[in-house]
Amino acid sequence: MPMSNLASNQAQDDSVKLAPPQPRFFLQGSSDVESDRQAQSHSRDTSGTVSYVETPPIIPRNATFGNTTNPFSPPGSTLSFGSSVMESPFNTPGHHAQNSSSSQFPFPDKSGVTSRATSVADIGRISSNFGSRPSTADVQSNRESTTRLREAFASPPPRPLTMASTAPTAKVKPSRHKSTMLSSKDTLEKPWLKERDPYGRIAYFITYGVMLIGIACGAIRCYFGWKNVPLIKGNLCLVLDEEFNSEEGVFGDNGTFFREVDMSGFGKVQVIYPKFEMTTVSSNNSFVKDGHLYIAPTLTSDNLGEAAIVDGYIYNITGCTYNITRGVQYTESSQGAATSASNAISDADFDVEAYTKACSAVSNATTGTIINPVQSARISTRMGASIKFGRVEVRAKIPRGDWLWPAIWMLPVDNKYGAWPLSGEIDLMEARGNGPNYPSQGTNWVRASLNWGPLTWLNAVAKTFGAWPLRRGSYDTDFHTYVLEWTEDFMRIYVDTRLHNMMPVLTLNKQSFWDRGDFPPVVQNGTESIILNNPWVNGTTAAPFDQSFYLIMNVAVGGTNGWFPDRAGDKPWLDGSQSELLSPAFELDPKDHF
């Protein structure tokens, strides 16, 4: 071979060897400086061994990394074909091979294509084939490159704060304010931790001991209170059970109830103390309808006219029952007056004046007498049923209307101890028809009482009465049950439940009513002195409530006995007035009934 060609070929080979290798993979946008810095991370010495400075080589990747390509196609870094030197996987960075001239594993050279350096990291290795020796500057450069590579694996710097991000706030423990009452010492003295109070344990046992004693005493009190509740013992025999299914069964010849007809207020009428209503036999004032009994007051002027009530009219009531009811018993204190329906009065006993007052009335403007302005009803079981000890239960709804006076009460069949109130009166329920705003207890109150006393004008009702209010509502809006429980030992009157006692429970077997009344030995009636005697001396401790009583239901209107106090609720009359003609203007609603 000629020398010129040899020299030319030698120069060409040197130029090929000195040409920088082209990386098989590259990153777009990377600079040559970065490539040089990465190429200096390792090198070869003249002995052909690989010398790593500090870190293994890093092969940069381009954006097309991971795409599937033909492994046998010529890569972009191929410089020549047919060269006898072939870089194999053993000559790649990371594999230490001493002889790589003949080995082409794992790809034998079939196409004659020879690939040069596989990465930028091979620059140092190629440069070592010329016998170059790494200098101190090269080592220093390699160390700086290693530092930069390590910085590439460090955590990224924190991002600057933006409006969408907030700086992490550390939880700050608030300082606890110290009380100014504490001393300036660091530690507070707690003497109770050093030495226990000897009286502390005693106080502990005393406190809880008293609590247990209180609970035990309360339980004992509740037990004996429950055990001592007076109840009716034994079985009761049914005397009367009326459901008001038909008017014939209630008011017929053999009916349960008897209409009492009277104009005198049953003996209490005087010129200066008149009674406002008369009780009639008319079905306008008492009737049965739809399983209910109705007692409805009406105005007398509807039948007679207003002028007839005030002056110049004589009214005789139809069906007067004076001969049976004997109105004289309410006005005279005679002993042993006959009151039972079986006792017919004789001509010698007939009282013309009392009969006239009970069965007729005359209106006279000169004398100030009027005809009763209201008509109502009063029904009783006088002719049908009576009891001595037992239980009475009435379910009723009171009427609503000013100056109405509904009542459920009982009177003795025979006045064994004398005229009223010597023989007693039991009021299961009394009420006022005025509304709840009435200052003297309106329709939201019901009252129970016992009337008894040694004289007709000496009544000890103030010692045996009571009332029960309905705090949410009134008794005229619905039906309520009024109950009397009565034995020789006790008497109880309540509404709906025993917890609603309208009157305190009376014990009848321990104290007589004479002792209960605490009456004086002598009373003064005007200029007359009256010595009081015990009218119940021959009875039991329950006298006068130790005899048979019958049931009465009625609706009274007005009155001058004080049931409606003067100047309460715009009352249109005065109880003690003697100079003014009494003619109250009543306005009754058709729904005002009992």
Coordinates of C-alpha atoms in Angstrom, one line a residue:
M1 CA 0.0 0.0 0.0
P2 CA 1.5 3.4 -0.9
M3 CA 2.6 5.7 2.0
S4 CA 0.4 8.6 1.0
N5 CA -2.6 6.4 1.1
L6 CA -1.5 5.0 4.4
A7 CA -1.0 8.4 5.9
S8 CA -4.3 9.6 4.5
N9 CA -6.1 6.6 6.0
Q10 CA -4.2 7.1 9.3
A11 CA -5.3 10.7 9.4
Q12 CA -8.8 9.8 8.5
D13 CA -8.9 7.2 11.4
D14 CA -7.5 9.8 13.8
S15 CA -10.1 12.3 12.8
V16 CA -12.8 9.7 13.3
K17 CA -11.4 8.8 16.7
L18 CA -11.1 12.4 17.7
A19 CA -14.7 13.2 16.6
P20 CA -17.0 13.5 19.6
P21 CA -19.4 10.6 19.8
Q22 CA -23.0 11.2 19.0
P23 CA -25.4 10.1 21.7
R24 CA -28.0 7.5 20.7
F25 CA -30.6 9.2 22.9
F26 CA -30.7 12.9 23.6
L27 CA -32.9 15.3 25.4
Q28 CA -34.3 18.2 23.5
G29 CA -33.3 21.6 24.9
S30 CA -30.2 20.3 26.6
S31 CA -27.0 22.3 26.2
D32 CA -23.5 21.2 25.3
V33 CA -22.3 22.3 28.6
E34 CA -24.6 20.0 30.4
S35 CA -23.5 17.2 28.1
D36 CA -19.9 17.9 28.8
R37 CA -20.5 18.0 32.5
Q38 CA -22.3 14.6 32.3
A39 CA -19.5 13.2 30.0
Q40 CA -16.8 14.0 32.7
S41 CA -18.5 11.9 35.3
H42 CA -16.3 8.9 34.5
S43 CA -13.2 8.1 32.3
R44 CA -10.8 5.4 31.3
D45 CA -7.1 5.4 32.1
T46 CA -4.3 4.2 29.7
S47 CA -4.6 0.7 30.9
G48 CA -8.0 0.4 29.4
T49 CA -9.8 0.0 32.8
V50 CA -12.8 2.0 33.7
S51 CA -12.3 4.5 36.5
Y52 CA -15.5 6.1 38.1
V53 CA -15.1 9.3 39.9
E54 CA -18.0 9.0 42.4
T55 CA -21.2 8.1 40.6
P56 CA -22.4 5.8 37.9
P57 CA -23.0 7.2 34.5
I58 CA -26.4 8.7 33.7
I59 CA -27.8 8.2 30.3
P60 CA -29.9 11.1 29.2
R61 CA -33.3 10.3 27.6
N62 CA -35.1 12.2 24.9
A63 CA -38.8 12.8 24.5
T64 CA -39.1 9.7 22.3
F65 CA -37.9 7.4 25.0
G66 CA -40.0 4.3 25.3
N67 CA -41.2 4.2 21.7
T68 CA -40.9 0.8 20.1
T69 CA -38.2 0.8 17.4
N70 CA -36.4 -1.9 15.3
P71 CA -33.2 -2.9 17.2
F72 CA -31.4 -3.9 14.0
S73 CA -31.9 -0.6 12.2
P74 CA -28.9 1.8 12.1
P75 CA -29.1 4.3 14.9
G76 CA -28.7 8.0 14.4
S77 CA -25.3 7.9 16.0
T78 CA -23.7 5.6 13.4
L79 CA -20.6 7.1 12.0
S80 CA -19.2 4.4 9.6
F81 CA -19.9 1.0 8.2
G82 CA -17.6 -2.0 8.0
S83 CA -15.4 -1.0 10.8
S84 CA -13.6 -3.8 12.6
V85 CA -14.2 -2.2 16.0
M86 CA -17.7 -2.8 17.4
E87 CA -19.0 -1.6 20.7
S88 CA -20.8 -4.3 22.5
P89 CA -22.9 -4.3 25.6
F90 CA -19.7 -5.2 27.4
N91 CA -18.2 -1.9 26.5
T92 CA -21.2 0.1 27.6
P93 CA -20.9 2.1 30.8
G94 CA -21.3 -0.1 33.8
H95 CA -19.7 -3.2 32.2
H96 CA -16.0 -3.8 32.8
A97 CA -14.5 -5.7 29.8
Q98 CA -10.7 -5.9 29.0
N99 CA -11.1 -7.1 25.4
S100 CA -13.9 -6.0 23.2
S101 CA -12.4 -6.1 19.7
S102 CA -13.8 -9.5 18.8
S103 CA -16.9 -9.9 21.0
Q104 CA -20.1 -8.8 19.5
F105 CA -22.5 -10.4 22.0
P106 CA -25.4 -10.4 22.0
F107 CA -25.8 -9.1 18.5
P108 CA -23.3 -10.7 16.0
D109 CA -22.1 -8.5 13.2
K110 CA -24.2 -9.6 10.3
S111 CA -25.0 -6.3 8.6
G112 CA -21.5 -4.8 8.8
V113 CA -22.9 -1.9 10.8
T114 CA -20.6 -0.7 13.6
S115 CA -22.1 1.5 16.3
R116 CA -19.9 3.9 18.2
A117 CA -20.2 5.4 21.6
T118 CA -23.6 4.7 23.2
S119 CA -23.9 7.7 25.4
V120 CA -22.4 11.0 26.2
A121 CA -20.7 9.3 29.1
D122 CA -18.4 7.5 26.6
I123 CA -16.5 10.6 25.7
G124 CA -14.0 10.1 28.5
R125 CA -13.6 6.5 27.6
I126 CA -12.9 7.3 23.9
S127 CA -10.4 9.9 24.8
S128 CA -8.5 7.4 26.9
N129 CA -7.7 5.3 23.8
F130 CA -5.2 8.0 22.7
G131 CA -3.1 7.5 25.9
S132 CA -4.2 10.7 27.5
R133 CA -3.9 10.9 31.2
P134 CA -6.5 12.6 33.3
S135 CA -5.2 15.7 34.9
T136 CA -6.0 17.3 38.2
A137 CA -8.4 19.7 36.5
D138 CA -10.3 16.8 35.0
V139 CA -10.8 15.3 38.5
Q140 CA -11.9 18.6 39.9
S141 CA -14.3 19.0 37.0
N142 CA -15.6 15.5 37.6
R143 CA -16.2 16.3 41.3
E144 CA -18.1 19.5 40.4
S145 CA -20.2 17.4 38.0
T146 CA -20.9 14.9 40.7
T147 CA -22.1 17.6 43.0
R148 CA -24.5 18.9 40.4
L149 CA -25.8 15.4 39.8
R150 CA -26.5 14.9 43.5
E151 CA -28.3 18.2 43.5
A152 CA -30.5 16.8 40.7
F153 CA -31.7 14.1 43.2
A154 CA -32.4 16.6 46.0
S155 CA -35.9 17.7 46.9
P156 CA -37.1 20.6 44.8
P157 CA -37.0 24.1 46.3
P158 CA -40.3 25.3 47.9
R159 CA -42.7 27.1 45.6
P160 CA -43.4 30.7 46.1
L161 CA -46.7 31.6 47.7
T162 CA -49.6 32.5 45.4
M163 CA -53.1 33.5 46.0
A164 CA -54.2 29.9 45.6
S165 CA -51.9 28.6 48.3
T166 CA -51.4 29.5 51.9
A167 CA -48.4 29.2 54.1
P168 CA -48.5 26.4 56.7
T169 CA -49.3 27.9 60.0
A170 CA -47.8 26.3 63.1
K171 CA -50.2 25.7 66.0
V172 CA -49.3 28.2 68.6
K173 CA -50.1 27.2 72.2
P174 CA -51.9 30.1 73.9
S175 CA -50.4 31.3 77.0
R176 CA -52.4 30.7 80.1
H177 CA -53.3 33.8 82.0
K178 CA -52.3 33.6 85.6
S179 CA -54.7 34.7 88.2
T180 CA -53.7 37.8 90.1
M181 CA -55.0 36.2 93.3
L182 CA -52.3 33.6 93.2
S183 CA -49.0 34.1 95.0
S184 CA -45.8 34.7 93.1
K185 CA -44.4 31.3 94.2
D186 CA -43.7 28.8 91.6
T187 CA -45.6 26.0 93.4
L188 CA -48.8 26.3 95.3
E189 CA -49.1 24.6 98.6
K190 CA -51.7 21.9 98.9
P191 CA -51.8 20.9 102.5
W192 CA -54.7 18.5 102.0
L193 CA -52.3 16.3 100.0
K194 CA -49.8 16.1 102.8
E195 CA -52.2 15.4 105.7
R196 CA -55.9 14.5 105.4
D197 CA -58.4 16.3 107.5
P198 CA -59.6 13.9 110.3
Y199 CA -63.1 15.3 110.1
G200 CA -63.4 15.0 106.3
R201 CA -64.3 11.3 106.5
I202 CA -66.8 12.0 109.3
A203 CA -68.4 14.7 107.2
Y204 CA -68.5 12.3 104.3
F205 CA -70.4 9.7 106.2
I206 CA -72.7 12.2 107.8
T207 CA -73.7 13.7 104.5
Y208 CA -74.5 10.5 102.7
G209 CA -76.0 9.0 105.9
V210 CA -78.5 11.9 106.2
M211 CA -79.3 11.5 102.5
L212 CA -80.0 7.8 102.9
I213 CA -82.1 8.5 106.0
G214 CA -84.1 11.1 104.1
I215 CA -84.7 8.7 101.2
A216 CA -85.8 6.0 103.6
C217 CA -88.1 8.3 105.5
G218 CA -89.7 9.5 102.2
A219 CA -90.3 5.9 101.1
I220 CA -91.9 5.1 104.4
R221 CA -94.0 8.2 104.3
C222 CA -95.2 7.3 100.8
Y223 CA -96.0 3.8 101.8
F224 CA -98.1 4.7 104.8
G225 CA -99.7 7.6 102.9
W226 CA -100.7 5.1 100.1
K227 CA -101.8 2.6 102.7
N228 CA -103.9 5.1 104.7
V229 CA -105.8 6.4 101.7
P230 CA -109.4 5.9 102.6
L231 CA -111.3 3.7 100.1
I232 CA -114.7 2.2 100.0
K233 CA -114.3 -1.4 101.0
G234 CA -116.5 -4.2 99.9
N235 CA -118.9 -4.5 97.0
L236 CA -121.4 -1.8 96.1
C237 CA -125.0 -2.5 95.0
L238 CA -126.2 -0.5 92.0
V239 CA -129.0 1.8 92.9
L240 CA -129.4 4.0 89.8
D241 CA -127.8 3.9 86.3
E242 CA -129.3 6.3 83.9
E243 CA -128.0 6.8 80.3
F244 CA -130.7 9.2 79.2
N245 CA -131.8 7.1 76.2
S246 CA -135.5 8.2 76.2
E247 CA -137.5 11.0 77.7
E248 CA -140.2 8.6 78.9
G249 CA -137.8 6.6 80.9
V250 CA -136.4 9.8 82.5
F251 CA -139.6 11.9 83.1
G252 CA -142.4 9.4 82.6
D253 CA -144.7 8.1 85.3
N254 CA -142.1 5.6 86.4
G255 CA -139.2 7.7 85.3
T256 CA -135.9 8.1 87.1
F257 CA -136.1 11.9 87.6
F258 CA -138.9 14.0 89.0
R259 CA -139.4 17.7 87.8
E260 CA -139.8 19.9 90.9
V261 CA -142.0 22.9 90.1
D262 CA -141.7 26.0 92.3
M263 CA -141.7 29.8 92.1
S264 CA -140.6 30.6 95.6
G265 CA -137.0 29.6 95.3
F266 CA -138.0 26.7 97.5
G267 CA -138.8 28.9 100.5
K268 CA -136.0 31.6 100.2
V269 CA -138.0 34.3 98.4
Q270 CA -138.8 37.6 100.1
V271 CA -139.6 41.0 98.7
I272 CA -136.1 42.3 99.3
Y273 CA -134.3 39.0 98.6
P274 CA -136.0 37.6 95.5
K275 CA -135.0 34.5 93.5
F276 CA -134.7 35.2 89.8
E277 CA -135.8 31.8 88.3
M278 CA -138.8 29.6 88.6
T279 CA -138.6 25.9 87.9
T280 CA -141.1 24.5 85.5
V281 CA -142.4 21.2 84.1
S282 CA -142.0 22.5 80.5
S283 CA -139.9 20.6 78.0
N284 CA -138.4 23.9 77.0
N285 CA -136.4 23.9 80.2
S286 CA -135.6 20.2 80.6
F287 CA -135.5 17.5 77.9
V288 CA -133.7 14.4 76.7
K289 CA -132.0 14.3 73.2
D290 CA -129.4 12.1 71.6
G291 CA -128.5 10.4 74.8
H292 CA -128.0 13.6 76.8
L293 CA -130.1 15.4 79.4
Y294 CA -130.5 19.1 78.8
I295 CA -131.4 21.8 81.4
A296 CA -131.9 25.1 79.6
P297 CA -133.0 28.4 81.1
T298 CA -135.4 30.7 79.1
L299 CA -136.8 34.2 79.6
T300 CA -140.2 34.5 81.1
S301 CA -140.8 37.6 78.9
D302 CA -140.8 35.2 75.9
N303 CA -144.2 33.9 77.2
L304 CA -145.7 36.9 79.0
G305 CA -144.0 40.0 77.7
E306 CA -141.7 42.3 79.6
A307 CA -144.6 44.6 80.8
A308 CA -146.4 41.7 82.6
I309 CA -143.3 40.8 84.5
V310 CA -143.0 44.3 86.1
D311 CA -146.6 45.3 86.8
G312 CA -150.2 44.2 86.8
Y313 CA -150.0 40.5 86.2
I314 CA -150.9 37.4 88.2
Y315 CA -149.1 34.3 87.1
N316 CA -150.1 30.7 88.3
I317 CA -147.5 28.1 87.4
T318 CA -148.6 24.9 85.9
G319 CA -147.9 21.6 87.8
C320 CA -146.8 23.1 91.1
T321 CA -145.3 20.4 93.3
Y322 CA -145.5 22.1 96.7
N323 CA -147.6 19.4 98.2
I324 CA -144.7 17.0 97.6
T325 CA -141.6 19.1 98.0
R326 CA -143.0 21.1 101.0
G327 CA -141.3 24.4 100.5
V328 CA -141.8 25.2 104.2
Q329 CA -138.9 23.0 105.1
Y330 CA -136.5 25.6 103.6
T331 CA -137.8 28.5 105.6
E332 CA -138.7 27.2 109.1
S333 CA -136.6 25.5 111.7
S334 CA -139.3 23.1 112.7
Q335 CA -138.1 19.7 113.9
G336 CA -139.2 16.6 112.2
A337 CA -141.0 18.1 109.2
A338 CA -142.4 15.4 106.9
T339 CA -140.5 15.6 103.5
S340 CA -140.8 12.1 102.0
A341 CA -143.0 11.5 99.0
S342 CA -145.0 8.9 101.0
N343 CA -146.1 11.4 103.6
A344 CA -149.2 13.2 102.5
I345 CA -149.8 16.5 104.3
S346 CA -153.1 16.9 106.1
D347 CA -155.4 19.9 106.0
A348 CA -154.2 20.9 109.4
D349 CA -150.6 21.1 108.2
F350 CA -151.4 23.0 105.0
D351 CA -149.7 26.4 104.8
V352 CA -151.6 28.7 102.5
E353 CA -149.0 31.4 102.5
A354 CA -146.2 29.1 101.6
Y355 CA -148.3 27.4 98.9
T356 CA -149.2 30.8 97.4
K357 CA -145.5 31.8 97.2
A358 CA -144.5 28.5 95.7
C359 CA -147.2 28.3 93.0
S360 CA -148.0 31.9 92.0
A361 CA -146.6 35.4 91.7
V362 CA -148.0 38.9 91.3
S363 CA -146.2 41.8 89.6
N364 CA -146.9 45.2 91.2
A365 CA -144.8 48.2 90.5
T366 CA -146.1 50.0 93.7
T367 CA -145.0 47.2 96.1
G368 CA -141.9 46.4 94.1
T369 CA -142.8 42.7 93.5
I370 CA -142.1 41.1 90.1
I371 CA -142.7 37.8 88.4
N372 CA -139.6 35.7 88.2
P373 CA -137.8 36.9 85.0
V374 CA -136.3 33.5 84.1
Q375 CA -137.6 30.0 83.8
S376 CA -135.4 27.0 84.4
A377 CA -135.6 23.4 85.6
R378 CA -134.8 21.4 88.7
I379 CA -134.9 17.6 88.6
S380 CA -134.3 15.1 91.3
T381 CA -134.5 11.4 92.3
R382 CA -136.7 12.1 95.2
M383 CA -139.4 9.8 93.9
G384 CA -137.0 7.2 92.6
A385 CA -133.7 6.5 94.3
S386 CA -131.7 7.5 97.3
I387 CA -128.5 6.2 99.1
K388 CA -127.0 6.2 102.6
F389 CA -123.3 5.7 102.1
G390 CA -121.9 4.7 98.8
R391 CA -120.7 6.3 95.6
V392 CA -122.3 8.9 93.3
E393 CA -120.9 9.6 89.9
V394 CA -122.3 12.2 87.5
R395 CA -120.7 13.1 84.1
A396 CA -121.7 16.6 83.0
K397 CA -120.7 19.7 81.1
I398 CA -121.6 23.0 82.8
P399 CA -123.4 25.8 80.9
R400 CA -121.7 29.0 79.8
G401 CA -123.6 32.3 80.4
D402 CA -123.4 35.2 82.8
W403 CA -125.1 34.7 86.2
L404 CA -125.9 31.1 85.6
W405 CA -125.6 28.8 88.6
P406 CA -125.4 25.1 87.7
A407 CA -125.4 22.6 90.6
I408 CA -125.3 18.9 91.3
W409 CA -126.2 18.3 94.9
M410 CA -128.1 16.1 97.5
L411 CA -130.7 16.6 100.2
P412 CA -131.9 14.2 102.9
V413 CA -135.1 12.3 102.2
D414 CA -136.3 12.9 105.7
N415 CA -135.2 15.9 107.7
K416 CA -134.3 13.7 110.7
Y417 CA -132.4 16.5 112.5
G418 CA -134.5 19.5 111.4
A419 CA -135.0 21.9 108.5
W420 CA -132.2 23.0 106.3
P421 CA -129.3 23.1 107.1
L422 CA -129.7 21.0 110.3
S423 CA -130.2 17.8 108.4
G424 CA -127.3 18.7 106.0
E425 CA -126.7 19.3 102.3
I426 CA -124.1 17.7 100.1
D427 CA -122.9 19.8 97.1
L428 CA -121.0 17.6 94.6
M429 CA -120.5 20.5 92.2
E430 CA -121.4 24.2 92.0
A431 CA -120.1 26.6 89.4
R432 CA -120.7 30.0 87.9
G433 CA -121.5 30.4 84.2
N434 CA -119.4 33.5 83.8
G435 CA -116.3 33.1 81.7
P436 CA -112.8 32.3 82.9
N437 CA -112.0 36.1 83.3
Y438 CA -114.7 36.5 85.9
P439 CA -112.9 37.7 89.0
S440 CA -114.9 35.5 91.4
Q441 CA -114.1 32.1 89.8
G442 CA -115.9 31.5 86.4
T443 CA -116.3 28.4 84.3
N444 CA -112.7 27.3 84.9
W445 CA -113.6 26.5 88.6
V446 CA -115.8 24.0 90.2
R447 CA -116.7 23.9 93.9
A448 CA -117.8 21.3 96.4
S449 CA -119.1 21.8 99.9
L450 CA -121.2 20.5 102.9
N451 CA -123.9 22.7 104.4
W452 CA -124.7 22.0 108.1
G453 CA -125.4 24.0 111.2
P454 CA -127.5 24.2 114.4
L455 CA -129.8 27.0 113.1
T456 CA -131.3 27.9 109.7
W457 CA -129.3 31.1 109.7
L458 CA -126.1 29.6 111.2
N459 CA -124.4 27.6 108.5
A460 CA -120.9 26.2 109.0
V461 CA -120.3 25.6 105.3
A462 CA -117.1 27.7 105.5
K463 CA -115.4 24.9 107.4
T464 CA -116.1 22.2 104.8
F465 CA -115.7 23.5 101.3
G466 CA -113.1 23.5 98.5
A467 CA -112.7 24.2 94.8
W468 CA -110.6 22.9 91.9
P469 CA -109.5 25.0 88.9
L470 CA -108.9 23.8 85.3
R471 CA -105.7 25.7 84.4
R472 CA -105.9 25.0 80.7
G473 CA -109.4 25.4 79.6
S474 CA -112.8 25.6 81.3
Y475 CA -115.4 23.1 82.4
D476 CA -118.0 24.3 79.9
T477 CA -116.1 23.0 76.9
D478 CA -116.2 19.2 77.7
F479 CA -117.7 16.7 79.9
H480 CA -116.2 16.0 83.3
T481 CA -116.9 13.3 86.0
Y482 CA -117.9 14.5 89.5
V483 CA -117.7 11.8 92.2
L484 CA -118.8 11.5 95.8
E485 CA -117.3 8.7 97.9
W486 CA -119.1 8.4 101.2
T487 CA -118.9 5.9 104.1
E488 CA -119.5 6.1 107.8
D489 CA -115.7 6.7 108.1
F490 CA -114.9 9.4 105.5
M491 CA -116.3 11.6 102.7
R492 CA -114.4 12.5 99.5
I493 CA -115.6 14.7 96.6
Y494 CA -113.4 15.1 93.5
V495 CA -113.5 15.7 89.7
D496 CA -112.1 13.2 87.2
T497 CA -109.5 11.7 89.5
R498 CA -108.9 11.4 93.3
L499 CA -105.9 13.7 92.9
H500 CA -108.3 16.5 92.1
N501 CA -110.0 16.9 95.4
M502 CA -112.5 19.7 95.3
M503 CA -112.8 19.4 99.1
P504 CA -110.4 17.9 101.6
V505 CA -111.2 14.4 102.6
L506 CA -113.3 14.5 105.8
T507 CA -112.9 11.9 108.5
L508 CA -116.3 11.2 109.9
N509 CA -115.5 8.6 112.6
K510 CA -113.2 10.6 114.8
Q511 CA -114.8 14.0 115.3
S512 CA -118.5 15.0 115.4
F513 CA -119.7 18.0 113.4
W514 CA -120.7 19.7 116.6
D515 CA -117.1 19.6 117.8
R516 CA -115.9 20.4 114.3
G517 CA -118.1 23.6 114.1
D518 CA -116.8 24.9 117.5
F519 CA -120.1 26.7 118.0
P520 CA -120.5 29.2 120.9
P521 CA -122.9 28.3 123.7
V522 CA -125.0 31.4 123.1
V523 CA -125.7 33.4 119.9
Q524 CA -127.4 36.7 119.5
N525 CA -130.3 37.2 117.0
G526 CA -131.1 40.8 117.2
T527 CA -132.2 41.5 120.7
E528 CA -132.9 37.8 121.4
S529 CA -130.2 35.5 122.9
I530 CA -130.4 31.9 121.8
I531 CA -128.8 29.0 123.6
L532 CA -127.3 26.6 121.2
N533 CA -127.9 22.9 121.7
N534 CA -126.4 20.0 119.7
P535 CA -129.0 18.9 117.2
W536 CA -127.0 15.7 116.4
V537 CA -126.6 14.5 119.9
N538 CA -128.7 11.3 119.1
G539 CA -126.8 10.6 115.9
T540 CA -123.4 9.2 115.1
T541 CA -120.2 11.1 114.6
A542 CA -121.1 11.4 110.9
A543 CA -124.5 13.2 111.7
P544 CA -126.2 14.9 110.0
F545 CA -124.6 12.9 107.1
D546 CA -125.7 9.5 108.4
Q547 CA -129.1 9.3 106.7
S548 CA -130.4 8.7 103.2
F549 CA -129.9 11.5 100.6
Y550 CA -131.3 11.9 97.0
L551 CA -129.8 13.5 94.0
I552 CA -130.7 17.0 92.5
M553 CA -129.6 18.7 89.3
N554 CA -130.6 22.2 88.4
V555 CA -129.5 25.5 86.8
A556 CA -130.3 28.6 88.9
V557 CA -130.0 32.1 87.6
G558 CA -128.9 35.1 89.7
G559 CA -129.8 35.4 93.4
T560 CA -129.2 37.7 96.4
N561 CA -127.6 35.2 98.8
G562 CA -124.0 36.3 97.9
W563 CA -123.1 33.6 95.4
F564 CA -122.4 36.4 92.9
P565 CA -120.6 39.1 94.9
D566 CA -121.6 42.7 94.4
R567 CA -119.5 44.8 92.0
A568 CA -117.8 41.7 90.5
G569 CA -118.0 41.3 86.8
D570 CA -120.4 44.2 86.1
K571 CA -123.1 42.6 88.2
P572 CA -126.4 44.5 87.3
W573 CA -128.0 44.3 90.8
L574 CA -127.2 44.7 94.4
D575 CA -128.0 41.9 96.9
G576 CA -129.1 44.3 99.7
S577 CA -131.0 46.8 97.6
Q578 CA -134.5 47.6 98.9
S579 CA -135.4 50.8 97.1
E580 CA -134.9 49.8 93.5
L581 CA -137.2 47.7 91.5
L582 CA -135.4 44.5 90.7
S583 CA -135.7 43.8 87.0
P584 CA -132.4 42.6 85.7
A585 CA -132.0 42.5 81.9
F586 CA -130.9 39.0 81.1
E587 CA -129.6 37.9 77.7
L588 CA -129.7 34.1 77.3
D589 CA -128.1 32.2 74.5
P590 CA -130.0 29.1 73.2
K591 CA -126.9 27.1 73.9
D592 CA -126.9 28.1 77.6
H593 CA -127.9 24.7 79.0
F594 CA -126.6 22.1 81.5

